[in-house]
PDB file of C-alpha atoms in Angstrom:
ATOM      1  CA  UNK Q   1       0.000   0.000   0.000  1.00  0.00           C
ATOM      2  CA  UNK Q   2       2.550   2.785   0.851  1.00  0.00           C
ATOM      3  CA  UNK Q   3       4.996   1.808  -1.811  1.00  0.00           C
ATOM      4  CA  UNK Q   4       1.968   2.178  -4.372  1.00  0.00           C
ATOM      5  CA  UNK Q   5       1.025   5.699  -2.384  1.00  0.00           C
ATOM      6  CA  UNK Q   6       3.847   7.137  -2.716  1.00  0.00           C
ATOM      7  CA  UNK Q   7       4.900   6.213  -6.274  1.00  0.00           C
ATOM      8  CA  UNK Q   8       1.746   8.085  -7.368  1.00  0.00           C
ATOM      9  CA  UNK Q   9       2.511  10.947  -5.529  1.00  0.00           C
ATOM     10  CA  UNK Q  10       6.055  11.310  -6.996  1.00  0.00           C
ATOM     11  CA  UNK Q  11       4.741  11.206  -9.591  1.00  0.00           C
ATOM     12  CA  UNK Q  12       2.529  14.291  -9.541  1.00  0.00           C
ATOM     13  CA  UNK Q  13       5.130  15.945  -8.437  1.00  0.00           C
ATOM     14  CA  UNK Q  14       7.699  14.473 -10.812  1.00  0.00           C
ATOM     15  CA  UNK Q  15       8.739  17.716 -13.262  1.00  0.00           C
ATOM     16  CA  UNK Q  16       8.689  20.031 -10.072  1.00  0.00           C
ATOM     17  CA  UNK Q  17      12.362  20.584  -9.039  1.00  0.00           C
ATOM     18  CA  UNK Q  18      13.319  20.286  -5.583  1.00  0.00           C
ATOM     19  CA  UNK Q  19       9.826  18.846  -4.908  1.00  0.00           C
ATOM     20  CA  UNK Q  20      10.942  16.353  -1.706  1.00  0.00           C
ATOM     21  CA  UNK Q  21       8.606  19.051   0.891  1.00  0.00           C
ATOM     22  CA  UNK Q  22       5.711  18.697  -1.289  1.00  0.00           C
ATOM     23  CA  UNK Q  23       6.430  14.774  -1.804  1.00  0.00           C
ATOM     24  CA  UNK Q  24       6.691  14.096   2.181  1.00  0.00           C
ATOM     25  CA  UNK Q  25       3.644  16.408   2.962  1.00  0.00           C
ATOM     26  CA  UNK Q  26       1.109  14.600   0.527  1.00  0.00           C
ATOM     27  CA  UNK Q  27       2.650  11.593   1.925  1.00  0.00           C
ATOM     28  CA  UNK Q  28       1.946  12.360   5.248  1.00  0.00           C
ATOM     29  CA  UNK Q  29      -1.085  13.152   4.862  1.00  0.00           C
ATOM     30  CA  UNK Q  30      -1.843   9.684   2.819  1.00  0.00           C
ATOM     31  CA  UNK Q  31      -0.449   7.752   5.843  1.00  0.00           C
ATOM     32  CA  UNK Q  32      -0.902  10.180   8.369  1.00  0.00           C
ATOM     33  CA  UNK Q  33       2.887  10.201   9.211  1.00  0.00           C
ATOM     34  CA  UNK Q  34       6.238   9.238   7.874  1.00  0.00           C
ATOM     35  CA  UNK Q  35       7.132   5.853   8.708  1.00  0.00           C
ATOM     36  CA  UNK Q  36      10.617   4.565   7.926  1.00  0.00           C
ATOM     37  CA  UNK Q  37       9.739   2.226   4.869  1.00  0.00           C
ATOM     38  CA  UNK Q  38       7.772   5.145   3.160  1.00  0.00           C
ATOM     39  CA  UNK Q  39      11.339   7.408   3.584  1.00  0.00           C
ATOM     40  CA  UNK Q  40      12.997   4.624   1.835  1.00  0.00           C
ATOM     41  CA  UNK Q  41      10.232   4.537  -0.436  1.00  0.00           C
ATOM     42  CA  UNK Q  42      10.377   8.335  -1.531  1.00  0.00           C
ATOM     43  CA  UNK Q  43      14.329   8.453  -1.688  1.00  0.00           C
ATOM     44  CA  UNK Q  44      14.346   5.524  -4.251  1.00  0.00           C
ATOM     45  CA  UNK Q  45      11.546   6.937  -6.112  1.00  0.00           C
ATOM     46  CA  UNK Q  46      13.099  10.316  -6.184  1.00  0.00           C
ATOM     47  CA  UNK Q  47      16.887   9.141  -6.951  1.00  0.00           C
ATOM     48  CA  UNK Q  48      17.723  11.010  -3.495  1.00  0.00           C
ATOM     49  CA  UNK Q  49      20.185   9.927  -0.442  1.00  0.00           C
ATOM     50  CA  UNK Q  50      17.863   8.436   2.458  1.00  0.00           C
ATOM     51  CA  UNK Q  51      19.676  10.718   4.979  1.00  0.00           C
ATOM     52  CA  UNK Q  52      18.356  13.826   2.856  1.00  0.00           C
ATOM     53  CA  UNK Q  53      15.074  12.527   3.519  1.00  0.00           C
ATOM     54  CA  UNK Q  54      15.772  11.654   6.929  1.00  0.00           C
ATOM     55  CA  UNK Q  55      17.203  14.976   7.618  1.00  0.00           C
ATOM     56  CA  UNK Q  56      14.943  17.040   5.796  1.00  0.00           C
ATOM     57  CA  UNK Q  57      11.797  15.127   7.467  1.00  0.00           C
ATOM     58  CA  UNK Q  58      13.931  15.787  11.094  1.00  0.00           C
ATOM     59  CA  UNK Q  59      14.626  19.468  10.691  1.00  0.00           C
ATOM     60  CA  UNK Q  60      10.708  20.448  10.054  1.00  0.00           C
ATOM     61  CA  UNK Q  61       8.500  20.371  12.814  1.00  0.00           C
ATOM     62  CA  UNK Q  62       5.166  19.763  10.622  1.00  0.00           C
ATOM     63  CA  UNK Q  63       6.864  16.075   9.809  1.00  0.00           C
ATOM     64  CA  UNK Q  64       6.169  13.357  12.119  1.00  0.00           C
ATOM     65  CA  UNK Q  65       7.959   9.787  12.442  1.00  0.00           C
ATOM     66  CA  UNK Q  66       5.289   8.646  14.831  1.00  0.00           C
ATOM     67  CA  UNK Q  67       1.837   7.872  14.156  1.00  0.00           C
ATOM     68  CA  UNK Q  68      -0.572  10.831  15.174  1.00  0.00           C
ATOM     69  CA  UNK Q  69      -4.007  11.059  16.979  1.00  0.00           C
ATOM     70  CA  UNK Q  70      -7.340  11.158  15.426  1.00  0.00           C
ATOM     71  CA  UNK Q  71      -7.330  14.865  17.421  1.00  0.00           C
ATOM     72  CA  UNK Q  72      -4.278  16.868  18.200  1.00  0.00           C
ATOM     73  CA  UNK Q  73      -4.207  18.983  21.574  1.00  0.00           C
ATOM     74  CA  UNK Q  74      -2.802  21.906  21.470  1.00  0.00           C
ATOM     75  CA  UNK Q  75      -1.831  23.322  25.436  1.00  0.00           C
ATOM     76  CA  UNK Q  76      -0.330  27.167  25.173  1.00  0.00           C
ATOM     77  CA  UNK Q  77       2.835  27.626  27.807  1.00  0.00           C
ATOM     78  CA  UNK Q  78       2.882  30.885  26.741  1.00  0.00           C
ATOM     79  CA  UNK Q  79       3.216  33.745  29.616  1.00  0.00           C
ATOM     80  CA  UNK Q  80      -0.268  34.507  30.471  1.00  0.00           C
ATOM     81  CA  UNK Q  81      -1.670  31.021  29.583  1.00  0.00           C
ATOM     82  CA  UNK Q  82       1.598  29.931  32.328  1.00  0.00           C
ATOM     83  CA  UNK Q  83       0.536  33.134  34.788  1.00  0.00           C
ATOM     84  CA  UNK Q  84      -3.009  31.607  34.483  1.00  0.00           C
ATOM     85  CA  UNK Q  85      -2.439  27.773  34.975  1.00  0.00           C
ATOM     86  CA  UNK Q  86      -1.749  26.361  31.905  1.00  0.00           C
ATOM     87  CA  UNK Q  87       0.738  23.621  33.615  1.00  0.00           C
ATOM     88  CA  UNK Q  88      -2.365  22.915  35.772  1.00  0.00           C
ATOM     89  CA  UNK Q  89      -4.595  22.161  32.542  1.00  0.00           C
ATOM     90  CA  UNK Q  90      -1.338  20.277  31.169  1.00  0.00           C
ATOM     91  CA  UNK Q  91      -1.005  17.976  33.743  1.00  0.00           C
ATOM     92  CA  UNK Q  92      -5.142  17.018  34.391  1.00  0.00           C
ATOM     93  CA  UNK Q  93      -4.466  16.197  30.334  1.00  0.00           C
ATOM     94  CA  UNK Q  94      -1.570  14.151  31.030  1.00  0.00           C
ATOM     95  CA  UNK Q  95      -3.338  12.439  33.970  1.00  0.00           C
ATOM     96  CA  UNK Q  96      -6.231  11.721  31.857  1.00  0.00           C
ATOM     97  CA  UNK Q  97      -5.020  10.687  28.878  1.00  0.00           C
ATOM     98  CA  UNK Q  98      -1.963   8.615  30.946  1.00  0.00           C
ATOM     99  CA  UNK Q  99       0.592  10.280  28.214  1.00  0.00           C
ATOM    100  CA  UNK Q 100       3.575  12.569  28.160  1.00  0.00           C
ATOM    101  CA  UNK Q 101       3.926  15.675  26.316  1.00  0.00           C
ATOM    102  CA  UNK Q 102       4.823  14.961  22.885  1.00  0.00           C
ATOM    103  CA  UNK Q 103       2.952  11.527  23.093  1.00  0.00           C
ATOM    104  CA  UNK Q 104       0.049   9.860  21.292  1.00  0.00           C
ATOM    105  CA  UNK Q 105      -2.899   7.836  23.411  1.00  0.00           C
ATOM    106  CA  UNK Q 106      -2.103   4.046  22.590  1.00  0.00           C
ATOM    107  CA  UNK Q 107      -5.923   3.855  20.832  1.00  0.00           C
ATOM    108  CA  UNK Q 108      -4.486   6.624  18.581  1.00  0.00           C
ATOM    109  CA  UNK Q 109      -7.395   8.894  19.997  1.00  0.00           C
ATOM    110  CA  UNK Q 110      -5.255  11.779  21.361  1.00  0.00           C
ATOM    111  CA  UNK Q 111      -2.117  12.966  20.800  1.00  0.00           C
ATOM    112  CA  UNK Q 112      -0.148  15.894  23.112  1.00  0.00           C
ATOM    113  CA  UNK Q 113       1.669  18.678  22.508  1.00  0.00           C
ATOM    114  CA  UNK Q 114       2.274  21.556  24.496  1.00  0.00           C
ATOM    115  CA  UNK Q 115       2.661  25.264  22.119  1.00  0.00           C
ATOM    116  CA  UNK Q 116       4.296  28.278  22.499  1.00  0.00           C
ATOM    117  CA  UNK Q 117       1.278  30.340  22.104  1.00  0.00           C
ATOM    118  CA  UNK Q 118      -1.572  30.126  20.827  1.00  0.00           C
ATOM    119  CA  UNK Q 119      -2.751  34.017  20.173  1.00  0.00           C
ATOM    120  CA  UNK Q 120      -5.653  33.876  22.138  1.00  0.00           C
ATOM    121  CA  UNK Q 121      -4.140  35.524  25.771  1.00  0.00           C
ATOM    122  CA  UNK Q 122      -7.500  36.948  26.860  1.00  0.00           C
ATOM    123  CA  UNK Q 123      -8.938  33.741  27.102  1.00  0.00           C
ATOM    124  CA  UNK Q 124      -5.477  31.841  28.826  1.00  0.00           C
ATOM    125  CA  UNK Q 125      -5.470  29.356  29.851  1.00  0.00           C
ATOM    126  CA  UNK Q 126      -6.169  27.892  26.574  1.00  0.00           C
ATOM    127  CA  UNK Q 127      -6.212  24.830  24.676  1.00  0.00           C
ATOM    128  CA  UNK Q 128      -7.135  24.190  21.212  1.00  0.00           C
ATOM    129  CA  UNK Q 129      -8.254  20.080  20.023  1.00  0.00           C
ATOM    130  CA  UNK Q 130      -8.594  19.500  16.343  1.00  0.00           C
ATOM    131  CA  UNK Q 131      -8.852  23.044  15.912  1.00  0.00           C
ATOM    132  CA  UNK Q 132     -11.614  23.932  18.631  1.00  0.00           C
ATOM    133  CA  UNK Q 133     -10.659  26.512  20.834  1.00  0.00           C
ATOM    134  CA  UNK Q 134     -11.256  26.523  24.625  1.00  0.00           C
ATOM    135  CA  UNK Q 135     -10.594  29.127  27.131  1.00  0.00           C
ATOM    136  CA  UNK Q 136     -10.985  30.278  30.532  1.00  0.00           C
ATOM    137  CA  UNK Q 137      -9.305  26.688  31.796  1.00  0.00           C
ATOM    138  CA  UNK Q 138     -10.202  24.692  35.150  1.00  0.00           C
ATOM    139  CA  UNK Q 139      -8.787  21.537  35.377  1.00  0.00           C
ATOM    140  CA  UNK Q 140     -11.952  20.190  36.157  1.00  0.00           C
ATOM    141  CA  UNK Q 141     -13.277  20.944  32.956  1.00  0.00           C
ATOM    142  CA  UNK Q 142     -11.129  19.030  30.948  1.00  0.00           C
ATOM    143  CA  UNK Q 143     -12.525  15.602  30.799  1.00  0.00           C
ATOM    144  CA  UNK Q 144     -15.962  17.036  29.708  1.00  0.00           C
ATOM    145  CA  UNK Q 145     -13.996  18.445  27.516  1.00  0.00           C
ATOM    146  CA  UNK Q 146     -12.165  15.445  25.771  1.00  0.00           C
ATOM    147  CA  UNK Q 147     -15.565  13.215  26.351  1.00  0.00           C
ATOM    148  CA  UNK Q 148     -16.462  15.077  23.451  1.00  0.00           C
ATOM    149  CA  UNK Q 149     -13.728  13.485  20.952  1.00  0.00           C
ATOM    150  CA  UNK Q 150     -14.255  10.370  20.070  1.00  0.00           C
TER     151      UNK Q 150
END
């Protein structure tokens, strides 16, 4: 299945020079990350060096190596999100959910990540899941919260 994947996707991309971002971001979102074989994969089909992929894929923060949630979470640490509990809201997640920052629920339901800011201050603390915004934080409110993501 991936080798197939990502064949057609070089290929759309196959008169485009210096097309490898474009290649690993369709990709991604085909497989819904970037698993080793599929790096292999799109350095073969591409006539590239795997460690260009590799490092290309390791120096952008929008790749990922591990597979993802169904929903991100998206905690801001940023000053008045931090002034205003945001570590509190953090950890009820990470008690929870039973994961680390950075992690991904086993069931593949949730995955973690803690953000610099999220540009909504007057609301901090804030958290944003699959692109929902919530504000005005209490720990207690954040299983009702995630009940609501299946």
């Amino acid at each position: 299945m991936p080798a197939e994947t990502i064949k057609q996707i070089v290929a759309r991309y196959q008169e485009e020079k210096g097309a490898l971002i474009p290649v690993l971001q369709a990709t991604q979102e085909a497989l819904g990350y970037l698993p080793p074989e599929a790096l292999k994969e799109i350095a073969a089909a591409m006539d590239l060096p795997l460690s260009t992929v590799y490092s290309v894929v390791t120096f952008y923060a929008q790749f990922h190596l591990q597979p993802r949630g169904r929903h991100v979470i998206h905690v801001c640490q940023g000053t008045a999100c931090h002034i205003r509990g945001g570590n509190r809201i953090l950890n009820r997640i990470k008690e929870l959910l039973q994961i680390d920052a950075g992690e991904t629920t086993p069931d593949l339901r949730f995955t973690l990540e803690p953000v610099a800011c999220l540009g909504a201050c007057a609301l901090a603390p804030v958290m944003s899941i699959s692109g929902d915004t919530y504000g005005h934080l209490k720990p207690d409110m954040i299983a009702g919260i995630l009940e609501k993501y299946q």
